[in-house]
Amino acid sequence: MSMDRRQFLKITGVSTILGIGAVAGVNGLSRSPVEASQVEPSPDALKAKRWGFVIDMSKFRTDDDFTRVRHACHSIHNVPDIDNPKVEIKWIWKDTYEHTFPGQESKYMAEEMKDKPFMVLCNHCDNPPCVRVCPTKATFKRSDGIVMMDMHRCIGCRFCMAACPFGARSFNFGDPRPFIKEPNPEFPTRTKGVVEKCTFCYERLAKGLNPACVDASQGGIVFGDLEDPKSEVRRLISKHYTIRRKLELGTEPSVYYIIGGNENA
Amino acid sequence: MLEKALSGGKGYWAWIFLLLAIIGTGFACYLMQFNYGLGITGMSRDVSWGFYIAQFTFLVGVAASAVMMVIPYYLHDYKTFGRVVILGEFLAIASVIMCMLFIFCDMGQPTRVMNVILHPTPNSVMFWDMLVLSGYLALNLVIGWTTLGADRKELPPPSWVKPFIYLSVPWAVSIHTVTAFLYAGLPGRHLWLTAIMAARFLSSAFAAGPALLILLAMIVRKVSKFDPGKEAIQSLAKIVTYAMCVNVFFLLLEVFTAFYSKIPGEMAPIKYLFVGLEGHTRLVPFMRTASVLAIGGIALLVYPNTRKNESILPFSLIAVFIACWIDKGMGLVVGGFVPNPFERVVEYSPTVPELLITLGVYGIGALALTILYKVAVSVREETEAGDIQEGWHGSGH
Ligand code: SF4
Ligand code: SF4
């Protein structure tokens, strides 16, 4: 199912249409985030001031823990399975501590720690350089903190890929459709020449569902409102020592990692 | 005036058809890319910009360098540049056309190009780059065409174009500054995150641009009766000399900052470019060639006897031009992506179709330049070579 712009506008309703109209005219000048949604809002929709993830790496013990999560995300979002690391598309994947947190390793650190796999994905940065550089607002930040992509607007300039310091973005170097094994008709497939990445399962939140990775992680990934002091994510952050990627760059990632500790939830 | 481009000798037409063949090949490859996607290039998720964007960056510099003739001639009344200034302006036009084409070739969804205008986004440097580049193209078209048209009638240029000429000076600086800002404001790309990026861009532009212009002027002199003048060439050569020295100096500043501070992220891309990183050395031979050419070129240019010798000068200029081209057209863009955000080295090399498309764009640029120069030269030949009205200064030789 791929929505064209007309359908998309119909579904999002008059208020959003006006919103987008105004946005096209003045948003460049104002700092307010773009309000747009590709799905009909439901009364059960999950809402937050700033969505975030806490990923407890102690809950990821086997390879299967990683592949299950990756598969859950990639299969429902029609992420193609391209077997070439240079042009592959990935929304959530694993990499080692050493490469996820470059500069944090030390030569005296146990090999085990250096090679410890971490789940990585778009950080939905609070101060996202990808949004700053996009010349068409195809990448934009919603008021709930989700850094979104409008794949119908993206011109494929890849400025956002140069700007993202986390390698979170993938570009469709060719038509992705032949590489989707079992397409999910509920979610749009993409065309060649556009950039894509994790979208925090905005379409599931709107229906009142958890992000797919959260459900598949068996407690390893917790999501919630970072602005709500009573949220589960905030409880975990206050209770555990957490780390985030490349803090020195000031992008303010919304993904927190708990390295050790057996306790959670 | 354009009709002047339609009459020429055998050599002229052979050259035109050669260019058309190159453009045709490039266009065929572009159709392939249009159908398949950017996967036919050597770019990857790690090195997500390659040859196209690098050529774009380099050519913005060549375009901006026209200002090195405009300032002395129009602002300081330096009459010696009376004949080269039009060549500079027309070179700028051809360069900007190529810049725009390279951006277009690099787009994943070229049919959506209008989105940049439909959804103007002032916080994106690319939006500004588009504005300043189109503005610069328009300025040079207006200025070049009007001054040449006036020349033809042996009249001084109309006074209404004067403000445009003055405007073109800061505008030229702006196109390269904004292009530098595409890179210099990105967190986490250490090679690019430097305050002197725009300064480096301008210095290398003012070396490579005038170097190319002298070479072109020498060709024009060979194939036509139009002589830009020995003195003009020598003055331009001095500009090239200073600019190239400053360019190398700026590079050394970067090297000092990285290697005295010993910050790993600062050192890594420079190591990658000049000695290789983790065994990856694809760009090292090129960057070393560029270094040798830069030093050799500077030596020949600084020493007055070799600079003044017009049979040696072309070689010094070619050396400087190639050095700048390798530095900006190959090293700068790729170096910014190495190592990648995960501190892994993924290398890049362009593919054959990618190179042919690049060549095709250069072919279009060369064609535009040939036509413009043909017109300029014919007009000058008409007004009897050597007896040209010197603009609104109104004093002939
Ligand atoms: S991780 Fe990268 S893509 Fe995601 S919001 Fe941050 S800068 Fe943008
Ligand atoms: S590739 Fe698409 S999303 Fe990325 S900056 Fe360009 S237009 Fe925006």
XYZ file of C-alpha atoms and ligand atoms in Angstrom:
678
model
C 0.000 0.000 0.000
C 1.580 3.236 -0.981
C -0.292 6.374 -0.293
C -0.073 9.242 -2.663
C -0.087 12.765 -1.468
C -3.767 13.298 -2.164
C -4.878 10.345 -0.075
C -2.470 11.316 2.612
C -3.953 14.773 2.823
C -7.488 13.431 2.872
C -6.778 11.128 5.741
C -5.017 13.652 7.865
C -8.049 15.875 7.781
C -8.767 19.489 7.148
C -6.942 20.848 10.142
C -3.737 19.203 9.057
C -4.222 20.377 5.509
C -4.412 23.907 6.748
C -1.455 23.172 8.928
C 0.615 21.944 6.007
C -0.483 24.876 3.876
C 0.660 27.261 6.525
C 3.783 25.240 7.057
C 4.714 25.446 3.389
C 4.402 29.186 3.641
C 5.836 30.163 6.958
C 7.345 27.202 8.677
C 10.725 28.060 7.290
C 10.652 31.148 9.422
C 9.006 29.821 12.545
C 10.601 27.289 14.803
C 7.496 25.297 15.523
C 7.776 21.626 14.631
C 5.760 20.294 11.732
C 2.536 18.573 12.578
C 1.707 15.832 10.126
C 0.640 12.272 10.406
C 0.088 9.595 7.815
C -2.480 7.743 9.869
C -5.846 8.673 11.252
C -5.551 9.629 14.897
C -7.360 7.204 17.166
C -8.748 7.948 20.627
C -6.426 5.242 22.022
C -3.353 6.852 20.489
C -0.325 6.911 22.765
C 0.916 10.422 23.302
C 3.960 12.008 24.870
C 5.829 15.252 25.120
C 9.072 13.598 24.110
C 9.254 9.952 23.247
C 12.378 8.052 24.230
C 13.795 4.569 24.598
C 15.777 2.945 27.362
C 17.603 -0.123 26.098
C 18.791 -2.522 28.775
C 21.666 -4.394 27.197
C 21.712 -6.984 29.956
C 18.452 -8.275 28.532
C 20.097 -8.982 25.199
C 21.985 -12.195 25.850
C 21.809 -14.289 22.712
C 22.003 -13.579 19.033
C 18.354 -14.401 18.842
C 17.480 -11.520 21.172
C 18.909 -9.162 18.585
C 17.571 -10.829 15.442
C 14.086 -11.136 16.893
C 13.906 -7.410 17.516
C 15.437 -6.540 14.173
C 13.110 -8.880 12.353
C 10.037 -7.516 14.141
C 10.869 -3.995 13.014
C 12.090 -4.758 9.522
C 9.299 -7.123 8.573
C 6.410 -4.853 9.488
C 8.066 -1.801 7.952
C 8.950 -3.457 4.649
C 12.651 -2.886 5.159
C 14.379 -4.681 2.274
C 16.909 -7.368 3.066
C 19.860 -6.382 0.889
C 22.926 -8.506 1.375
C 25.504 -5.821 0.636
C 26.777 -3.774 3.577
C 27.512 -0.808 1.311
C 23.939 -0.253 0.194
C 21.896 -2.133 2.782
C 18.897 -0.562 4.496
C 18.579 -0.882 8.257
C 16.367 0.690 10.856
C 17.565 -1.180 13.921
C 20.642 -3.381 14.112
C 23.512 -4.356 16.339
C 27.052 -3.145 16.573
C 29.801 -3.539 19.150
C 30.423 -1.256 22.131
C 33.689 -0.123 20.582
C 31.985 1.094 17.419
C 28.753 2.314 18.971
C 30.575 4.487 21.485
C 33.800 5.345 19.676
C 36.339 7.069 21.862
C 34.946 5.471 25.003
C 36.932 2.265 24.736
C 40.315 1.834 26.400
C 43.130 -0.482 25.606
C 42.883 -2.068 29.055
C 39.224 -2.835 28.654
C 38.214 -6.487 28.465
C 37.809 -7.704 24.893
C 34.428 -8.956 25.922
C 33.273 -5.444 26.696
C 34.772 -3.974 23.533
C 32.963 -6.559 21.455
C 29.739 -6.481 23.426
C 26.891 -6.000 20.952
C 24.541 -3.043 21.321
C 21.218 -2.407 19.663
C 21.466 0.767 17.580
C 18.835 2.844 15.809
C 17.954 6.454 15.116
C 18.268 8.406 18.364
C 15.351 10.729 17.647
C 17.653 13.490 18.750
C 16.152 16.466 20.531
C 18.424 18.701 18.498
C 18.626 16.754 15.258
C 21.164 17.879 12.636
C 19.363 15.797 9.997
C 16.289 18.016 10.378
C 18.384 21.149 10.345
C 19.984 20.377 6.978
C 17.077 18.893 5.032
C 16.263 21.317 2.197
C 12.653 20.167 1.771
C 11.480 19.420 5.329
C 11.148 15.802 4.258
C 12.867 15.102 7.556
C 11.104 16.876 10.369
C 10.610 16.696 14.092
C 7.163 16.229 15.524
C 6.078 17.928 18.715
C 6.278 14.556 20.479
C 9.996 14.333 19.676
C 9.772 11.784 16.880
C 12.106 12.609 14.017
C 9.993 11.690 11.021
C 10.498 11.116 7.335
C 8.160 12.049 4.529
C 9.399 9.680 1.853
C 7.136 11.311 -0.712
C 8.863 14.600 -0.355
C 12.480 13.479 -0.034
C 14.565 14.450 -3.053
C 17.397 12.078 -2.184
C 20.077 14.726 -1.732
C 21.517 12.772 1.219
C 22.466 15.917 3.107
C 20.820 14.323 6.136
C 23.127 11.309 5.878
C 26.175 13.545 5.961
C 24.690 15.387 8.922
C 23.655 12.423 11.090
C 26.632 11.552 13.291
C 25.141 8.174 14.154
C 24.951 6.481 10.755
C 21.258 5.985 11.406
C 20.067 6.749 7.891
C 19.848 4.489 4.881
C 19.457 5.462 1.261
C 17.650 3.418 -1.365
C 20.377 3.020 -3.967
C 17.979 0.992 -6.091
C 14.384 -0.181 -6.034
C 13.936 -1.835 -2.617
C 10.805 -3.800 -3.507
C 12.436 -6.907 -5.001
C 14.292 -7.342 -1.697
C 11.214 -7.383 0.499
C 10.451 -11.041 1.119
C 6.957 -10.773 2.536
C 5.602 -7.279 2.001
C 3.329 -5.982 4.732
C 0.352 -4.432 2.945
C -0.375 -2.252 5.981
C 2.760 -0.175 5.615
C 4.020 1.749 2.575
C 7.011 0.439 0.661
C 9.583 2.936 -0.517
C 10.876 3.873 -3.894
C 14.475 4.158 -5.073
C 16.292 7.372 -4.363
C 14.869 8.254 -0.957
C 16.317 8.124 2.541
C 14.690 6.178 5.354
C 15.181 5.247 8.998
C 13.374 4.271 12.195
C 10.211 6.291 12.733
C 9.515 5.231 16.334
C 6.574 3.184 15.028
C 4.492 6.348 14.777
C 1.823 4.322 12.985
C 1.523 1.890 15.902
C 1.568 4.602 18.575
C -1.342 6.224 16.754
C -3.314 3.010 17.148
C -2.387 2.673 20.780
C 0.206 -0.041 20.182
C 3.771 -0.251 21.477
C 6.646 0.111 19.044
C 7.339 -3.265 17.443
C 10.867 -3.522 18.828
C 9.575 -2.969 22.345
C 7.102 -5.820 22.039
C 9.681 -8.167 20.531
C 12.438 -7.323 23.005
C 10.945 -9.142 26.002
C 11.664 -6.265 28.326
C 14.980 -5.263 26.768
C 13.621 -2.069 25.236
C 11.384 0.218 27.238
C 9.742 3.282 25.747
C 7.945 6.231 27.252
C 7.724 9.952 27.765
C 11.071 11.415 28.777
C 9.323 14.613 29.891
C 7.066 12.757 32.300
C 8.890 12.230 35.618
C 6.570 9.361 36.449
C 7.176 7.422 33.249
C 8.874 4.052 33.139
C 11.769 5.425 31.120
C 12.392 8.162 33.652
C 12.254 5.645 36.494
C 14.905 3.518 34.768
C 17.099 6.512 33.998
C 17.018 7.693 37.594
C 17.683 4.243 38.952
C 20.467 3.115 36.632
C 23.624 4.548 35.244
C 22.765 5.130 31.599
C 24.809 6.222 28.620
C 23.934 7.849 25.315
C 25.849 8.070 22.062
C 28.197 10.958 21.235
C 26.870 13.398 23.816
C 29.678 15.806 23.042
C 28.006 16.681 19.743
C 24.989 18.145 21.482
C 22.332 16.364 19.451
C 20.706 15.120 22.690
C 19.784 11.554 21.771
C 16.518 10.196 23.158
C 17.880 6.653 23.332
C 19.460 5.665 26.651
C 21.472 2.509 27.264
C 21.814 0.537 30.477
C 24.953 -1.539 30.205
C 24.900 -3.986 33.100
C 22.627 -4.838 36.012
C 20.151 -7.650 35.922
C 17.345 -5.683 37.296
C 14.766 -3.951 35.229
C 11.151 -2.874 35.284
C 25.469 37.722 -30.983
C 24.868 34.034 -30.544
C 24.970 33.476 -34.306
C 28.755 33.907 -34.092
C 28.928 30.468 -32.548
C 27.525 29.000 -35.760
C 30.415 29.876 -37.994
C 33.770 28.302 -37.509
C 36.506 26.347 -39.179
C 36.979 22.585 -39.416
C 38.790 22.409 -36.101
C 36.002 24.272 -34.358
C 33.338 21.882 -35.603
C 35.456 18.812 -34.881
C 35.776 20.028 -31.301
C 32.038 20.695 -31.047
C 31.201 17.203 -32.290
C 33.709 15.619 -29.947
C 32.004 17.401 -27.068
C 28.588 16.318 -28.301
C 29.777 12.703 -28.388
C 31.056 12.961 -24.805
C 27.800 14.565 -23.705
C 25.813 11.863 -25.494
C 27.721 9.088 -23.723
C 27.235 10.793 -20.391
C 23.554 11.242 -21.070
C 23.131 7.551 -21.950
C 24.786 6.645 -18.636
C 22.572 9.125 -16.847
C 19.503 7.404 -18.271
C 20.867 4.171 -16.814
C 21.258 5.864 -13.454
C 17.806 7.386 -13.759
C 16.296 3.953 -14.290
C 18.291 1.956 -11.786
C 19.068 4.525 -9.125
C 22.303 5.783 -7.627
C 23.352 2.180 -7.050
C 25.245 2.327 -10.334
C 27.714 4.704 -8.684
C 30.387 3.792 -6.154
C 28.638 5.627 -3.338
C 27.504 3.761 -0.260
C 25.639 4.340 2.980
C 29.001 5.277 4.508
C 30.407 7.454 1.749
C 27.063 8.875 0.722
C 28.426 11.708 -1.395
C 31.050 11.086 -4.042
C 32.385 12.363 -7.295
C 29.370 14.460 -8.282
C 29.252 16.549 -5.144
C 33.027 16.871 -5.173
C 33.013 18.246 -8.726
C 30.220 20.585 -7.760
C 32.290 21.890 -4.858
C 35.363 22.346 -6.995
C 33.501 24.149 -9.762
C 31.815 26.576 -7.399
C 35.357 27.718 -6.731
C 36.167 28.107 -10.398
C 32.987 30.136 -10.802
C 33.769 32.364 -7.854
C 37.257 33.103 -9.138
C 35.919 35.505 -11.778
C 35.953 38.009 -8.958
C 39.735 38.038 -9.172
C 39.407 39.802 -12.507
C 36.326 41.839 -11.695
C 37.844 43.488 -8.608
C 41.041 44.773 -10.252
C 39.301 45.820 -13.447
C 36.116 47.431 -12.218
C 37.039 48.464 -8.695
C 40.662 49.469 -9.189
C 40.475 50.518 -12.803
C 43.218 48.046 -13.693
C 42.895 48.284 -17.463
C 45.200 45.385 -18.220
C 42.338 43.024 -17.394
C 40.102 44.692 -19.984
C 40.243 41.678 -22.262
C 40.310 38.799 -19.803
C 37.478 39.953 -17.616
C 34.869 38.764 -20.108
C 36.626 35.396 -20.281
C 36.408 35.200 -16.484
C 32.711 36.028 -16.445
C 31.942 33.499 -19.155
C 33.985 30.844 -17.357
C 31.871 31.570 -14.294
C 28.699 31.002 -16.291
C 29.892 27.658 -17.641
C 31.038 26.590 -14.166
C 27.755 27.431 -12.475
C 25.880 25.501 -15.156
C 28.059 22.478 -14.407
C 27.550 22.933 -10.641
C 23.803 22.810 -11.086
C 24.022 19.761 -13.317
C 26.213 17.927 -10.820
C 23.728 18.579 -8.038
C 20.990 17.329 -10.292
C 22.941 14.160 -11.174
C 23.462 13.502 -7.487
C 19.776 13.553 -6.585
C 18.049 10.302 -5.772
C 14.700 11.697 -6.905
C 15.564 14.241 -9.601
C 11.940 14.649 -10.663
C 11.226 16.172 -7.260
C 13.807 18.903 -7.656
C 11.133 21.599 -7.395
C 10.476 20.536 -3.799
C 13.398 22.736 -2.804
C 11.436 25.735 -4.073
C 7.959 24.479 -3.130
C 9.027 23.906 0.457
C 11.636 26.599 1.061
C 13.662 25.761 4.145
C 15.897 28.615 5.288
C 17.553 26.531 7.978
C 19.063 24.298 5.297
C 22.320 25.531 3.817
C 21.386 23.775 0.594
C 18.449 26.136 0.175
C 20.801 29.120 0.370
C 23.284 27.474 -1.920
C 20.603 27.100 -4.544
C 19.677 30.770 -4.174
C 23.198 32.151 -4.372
C 24.180 29.906 -7.279
C 21.180 30.864 -9.414
C 21.704 34.495 -8.495
C 25.334 34.319 -9.507
C 24.460 32.704 -12.807
C 21.943 35.449 -13.545
C 24.376 38.199 -12.545
C 27.129 36.900 -14.803
C 24.778 36.353 -17.718
C 23.522 39.918 -17.460
C 26.936 41.482 -16.928
C 28.779 39.375 -19.506
C 26.195 39.777 -22.198
C 25.654 43.520 -21.736
C 29.321 44.440 -21.581
C 30.067 42.337 -24.623
C 27.102 43.789 -26.500
C 28.318 47.294 -25.720
C 31.803 46.350 -26.818
C 30.490 45.252 -30.132
C 29.079 48.683 -30.765
C 32.325 50.114 -29.425
C 30.394 51.844 -26.692
C 30.984 51.807 -22.949
C 28.670 49.423 -21.072
C 25.376 51.025 -19.997
C 25.567 52.504 -16.527
C 22.668 50.444 -15.182
C 24.855 47.339 -15.193
C 27.389 48.957 -12.862
C 25.486 48.130 -9.646
C 25.213 44.539 -10.830
C 28.956 44.386 -11.341
C 29.580 45.678 -7.829
C 27.025 43.235 -6.458
C 28.765 40.373 -8.216
C 31.858 40.847 -6.043
C 30.408 39.936 -2.636
C 28.103 37.515 -4.410
C 31.075 35.549 -5.746
C 32.478 35.278 -2.248
C 29.080 34.200 -0.974
C 28.710 31.272 -3.360
C 31.861 29.653 -2.100
C 31.253 30.541 1.511
C 27.787 29.048 1.468
C 29.150 25.961 -0.276
C 31.735 25.615 2.486
C 28.929 25.907 5.045
C 27.335 22.798 3.527
C 30.235 20.964 5.107
C 31.542 23.106 7.922
C 28.419 22.943 10.075
C 27.993 19.205 10.375
C 28.659 17.678 13.786
C 30.796 14.577 13.781
C 32.510 15.047 10.401
C 35.898 16.077 11.690
C 37.619 16.935 8.431
C 34.858 19.386 7.600
C 34.147 20.839 11.013
C 36.631 23.663 10.781
C 36.173 27.404 10.964
C 38.610 27.989 8.103
C 36.703 25.782 5.675
C 35.296 28.751 3.744
C 38.695 30.449 3.757
C 40.325 27.294 2.453
C 37.691 26.994 -0.239
C 38.244 30.566 -1.365
C 42.022 30.280 -1.429
C 41.998 27.106 -3.470
C 39.359 28.651 -5.738
C 41.463 31.738 -6.360
C 44.386 29.511 -7.272
C 42.628 26.959 -9.464
C 40.187 29.360 -11.175
C 42.680 31.916 -12.502
C 45.121 29.094 -13.352
C 42.468 27.580 -15.580
C 41.643 30.989 -16.974
C 45.233 31.667 -18.012
C 45.396 28.286 -19.708
C 42.147 29.047 -21.525
C 43.398 32.491 -22.501
C 46.517 30.903 -23.943
C 44.393 28.524 -25.990
C 42.202 31.378 -27.180
C 45.324 33.258 -28.216
C 46.499 30.237 -30.208
C 43.269 29.579 -32.061
C 42.160 33.160 -32.716
C 43.465 36.653 -33.292
C 42.319 37.651 -29.844
C 45.211 38.335 -27.498
C 44.377 38.872 -23.828
C 47.806 40.390 -23.365
C 51.030 39.205 -21.802
C 50.722 41.545 -18.868
C 47.253 40.316 -17.975
C 48.515 36.764 -17.958
C 51.413 37.702 -15.723
C 49.163 39.551 -13.290
C 46.840 36.585 -13.102
C 49.810 34.285 -12.553
C 50.773 36.373 -9.529
C 47.249 35.979 -8.168
C 47.544 32.224 -8.634
C 50.884 32.237 -6.826
C 49.629 34.094 -3.767
C 46.385 32.168 -3.565
C 48.122 28.813 -3.847
C 50.613 29.714 -1.120
C 47.744 30.724 1.156
C 45.907 27.524 0.240
C 48.837 25.332 1.274
C 49.335 27.435 4.391
C 45.714 26.834 5.414
C 46.147 23.113 4.921
C 49.203 23.170 7.161
C 47.164 24.985 9.813
C 44.705 22.098 9.780
C 47.531 19.608 10.061
C 49.001 21.460 13.034
C 45.698 21.690 14.882
C 44.994 18.009 14.404
C 48.420 16.638 15.165
C 49.450 18.951 17.995
C 46.146 18.543 19.800
C 46.343 14.822 19.066
C 42.578 14.497 19.088
C 42.006 11.164 17.339
C 38.940 12.254 15.384
C 40.813 15.265 14.016
C 43.796 13.208 12.949
C 41.992 10.239 11.423
C 40.778 11.721 8.122
C 44.070 13.520 7.485
C 45.904 10.260 8.112
C 43.500 8.501 5.788
C 44.199 10.976 3.018
C 47.976 11.165 3.264
C 49.235 7.927 4.808
C 46.244 5.615 4.962
C 44.082 4.460 7.868
C 43.928 0.900 9.151
C 45.509 -0.308 5.946
C 43.134 1.596 3.680
C 45.165 3.697 1.301
C 43.079 4.232 -1.813
C 43.445 8.003 -1.836
C 47.048 8.177 -0.655
C 48.708 8.069 -4.106
C 46.429 10.848 -5.301
C 46.928 13.070 -2.295
C 50.680 12.617 -2.478
C 50.659 13.459 -6.176
C 48.669 16.575 -5.286
C 51.262 17.516 -2.654
C 54.155 17.140 -5.080
C 52.322 19.101 -7.768
C 51.402 21.849 -5.309
C 54.965 22.265 -4.088
C 56.424 22.045 -7.612
C 53.848 24.453 -8.986
C 54.457 26.975 -6.223
C 58.228 26.754 -6.694
C 57.941 27.477 -10.424
C 55.489 30.301 -9.831
C 57.309 32.005 -6.992
C 60.601 32.146 -8.875
C 60.129 35.159 -11.219
C 62.164 33.785 -14.093
C 60.107 30.638 -14.438
C 56.873 32.515 -13.893
C 57.690 35.012 -16.610
C 58.740 32.321 -19.053
C 55.590 31.595 -21.008
C 56.731 28.187 -22.146
C 57.149 27.019 -18.519
C 54.154 28.872 -17.077
C 51.500 26.520 -18.495
C 53.113 23.577 -16.728
C 53.202 25.344 -13.365
C 49.563 26.275 -13.819
C 48.549 22.767 -14.794
C 50.358 21.480 -11.688
C 48.510 23.920 -9.434
C 45.191 23.211 -11.095
C 45.508 19.432 -10.772
C 46.693 19.739 -7.171
C 43.614 21.794 -6.277
C 41.362 19.467 -8.208
C 42.609 16.352 -6.420
C 42.403 18.088 -3.060
C 38.833 19.303 -3.500
C 37.469 17.097 -6.262
C 38.558 13.852 -4.618
C 40.009 14.189 -1.109
C 37.777 16.670 0.611
C 34.408 15.009 0.187
C 35.487 11.398 0.611
C 37.841 12.283 3.479
C 34.922 13.737 5.415
C 33.195 10.355 5.405
C 36.237 8.411 6.569
C 36.121 6.982 9.122
C 32.337 6.574 9.259
C 30.225 7.356 12.356
C 31.050 3.897 13.701
C 34.772 4.560 13.213
C 35.105 2.057 10.447
C 36.865 2.744 7.212
C 34.713 2.209 4.146
C 36.402 3.275 0.949
C 34.929 4.746 -2.172
C 35.860 4.733 -5.791
C 33.714 5.953 -8.642
C 32.326 3.464 -11.144
C 32.679 3.712 -14.928
C 29.135 5.027 -15.527
C 29.661 7.526 -12.732
C 32.853 8.764 -14.400
C 31.178 8.942 -17.804
C 28.304 10.970 -16.380
C 30.851 13.268 -14.757
C 32.676 13.591 -18.052
C 29.372 14.301 -19.781
C 28.689 17.201 -17.429
C 32.167 18.553 -18.044
C 31.372 18.158 -21.745
C 28.296 20.342 -21.360
C 30.381 22.892 -19.492
C 33.036 22.840 -22.192
C 30.393 23.254 -24.868
C 28.833 26.222 -23.097
C 32.277 27.707 -22.602
C 33.257 27.153 -26.232
C 30.132 28.870 -27.488
C 30.489 31.804 -25.110
C 34.175 32.234 -25.882
C 33.524 31.927 -29.589
C 31.045 34.777 -29.353
C 33.343 36.889 -27.197
C 36.341 36.314 -29.418
C 34.408 36.998 -32.632
C 33.096 40.244 -31.222
C 36.577 41.277 -30.210
C 38.016 40.291 -33.552
C 35.316 42.347 -35.231
C 36.177 45.451 -33.297
C 39.707 44.919 -34.600
C 41.860 43.025 -32.227
C 43.960 45.255 -30.104
C 41.791 48.323 -30.509
C 39.087 47.753 -28.037
C 37.236 50.358 -26.105
C 38.203 49.860 -22.512
C 34.782 49.622 -20.977
C 33.380 52.841 -19.585
C 36.869 54.005 -18.769
C 36.602 55.076 -22.342
C 40.328 54.937 -23.010
C 41.606 52.707 -25.773
C 45.155 51.514 -25.977
S 20.150 9.763 15.121
Fe 20.661 10.733 13.186
S 18.832 10.457 11.956
Fe 18.209 10.097 14.040
S 17.489 12.100 14.770
Fe 19.642 11.930 15.366
S 20.726 12.914 13.691
Fe 18.677 12.477 12.916
S 17.821 13.057 1.403
Fe 15.646 13.531 1.686
S 15.374 13.594 3.903
Fe 17.565 13.686 3.514
S 18.060 15.851 3.503
Fe 17.670 15.286 1.372
S 15.483 15.665 1.052
Fe 15.826 15.692 3.272
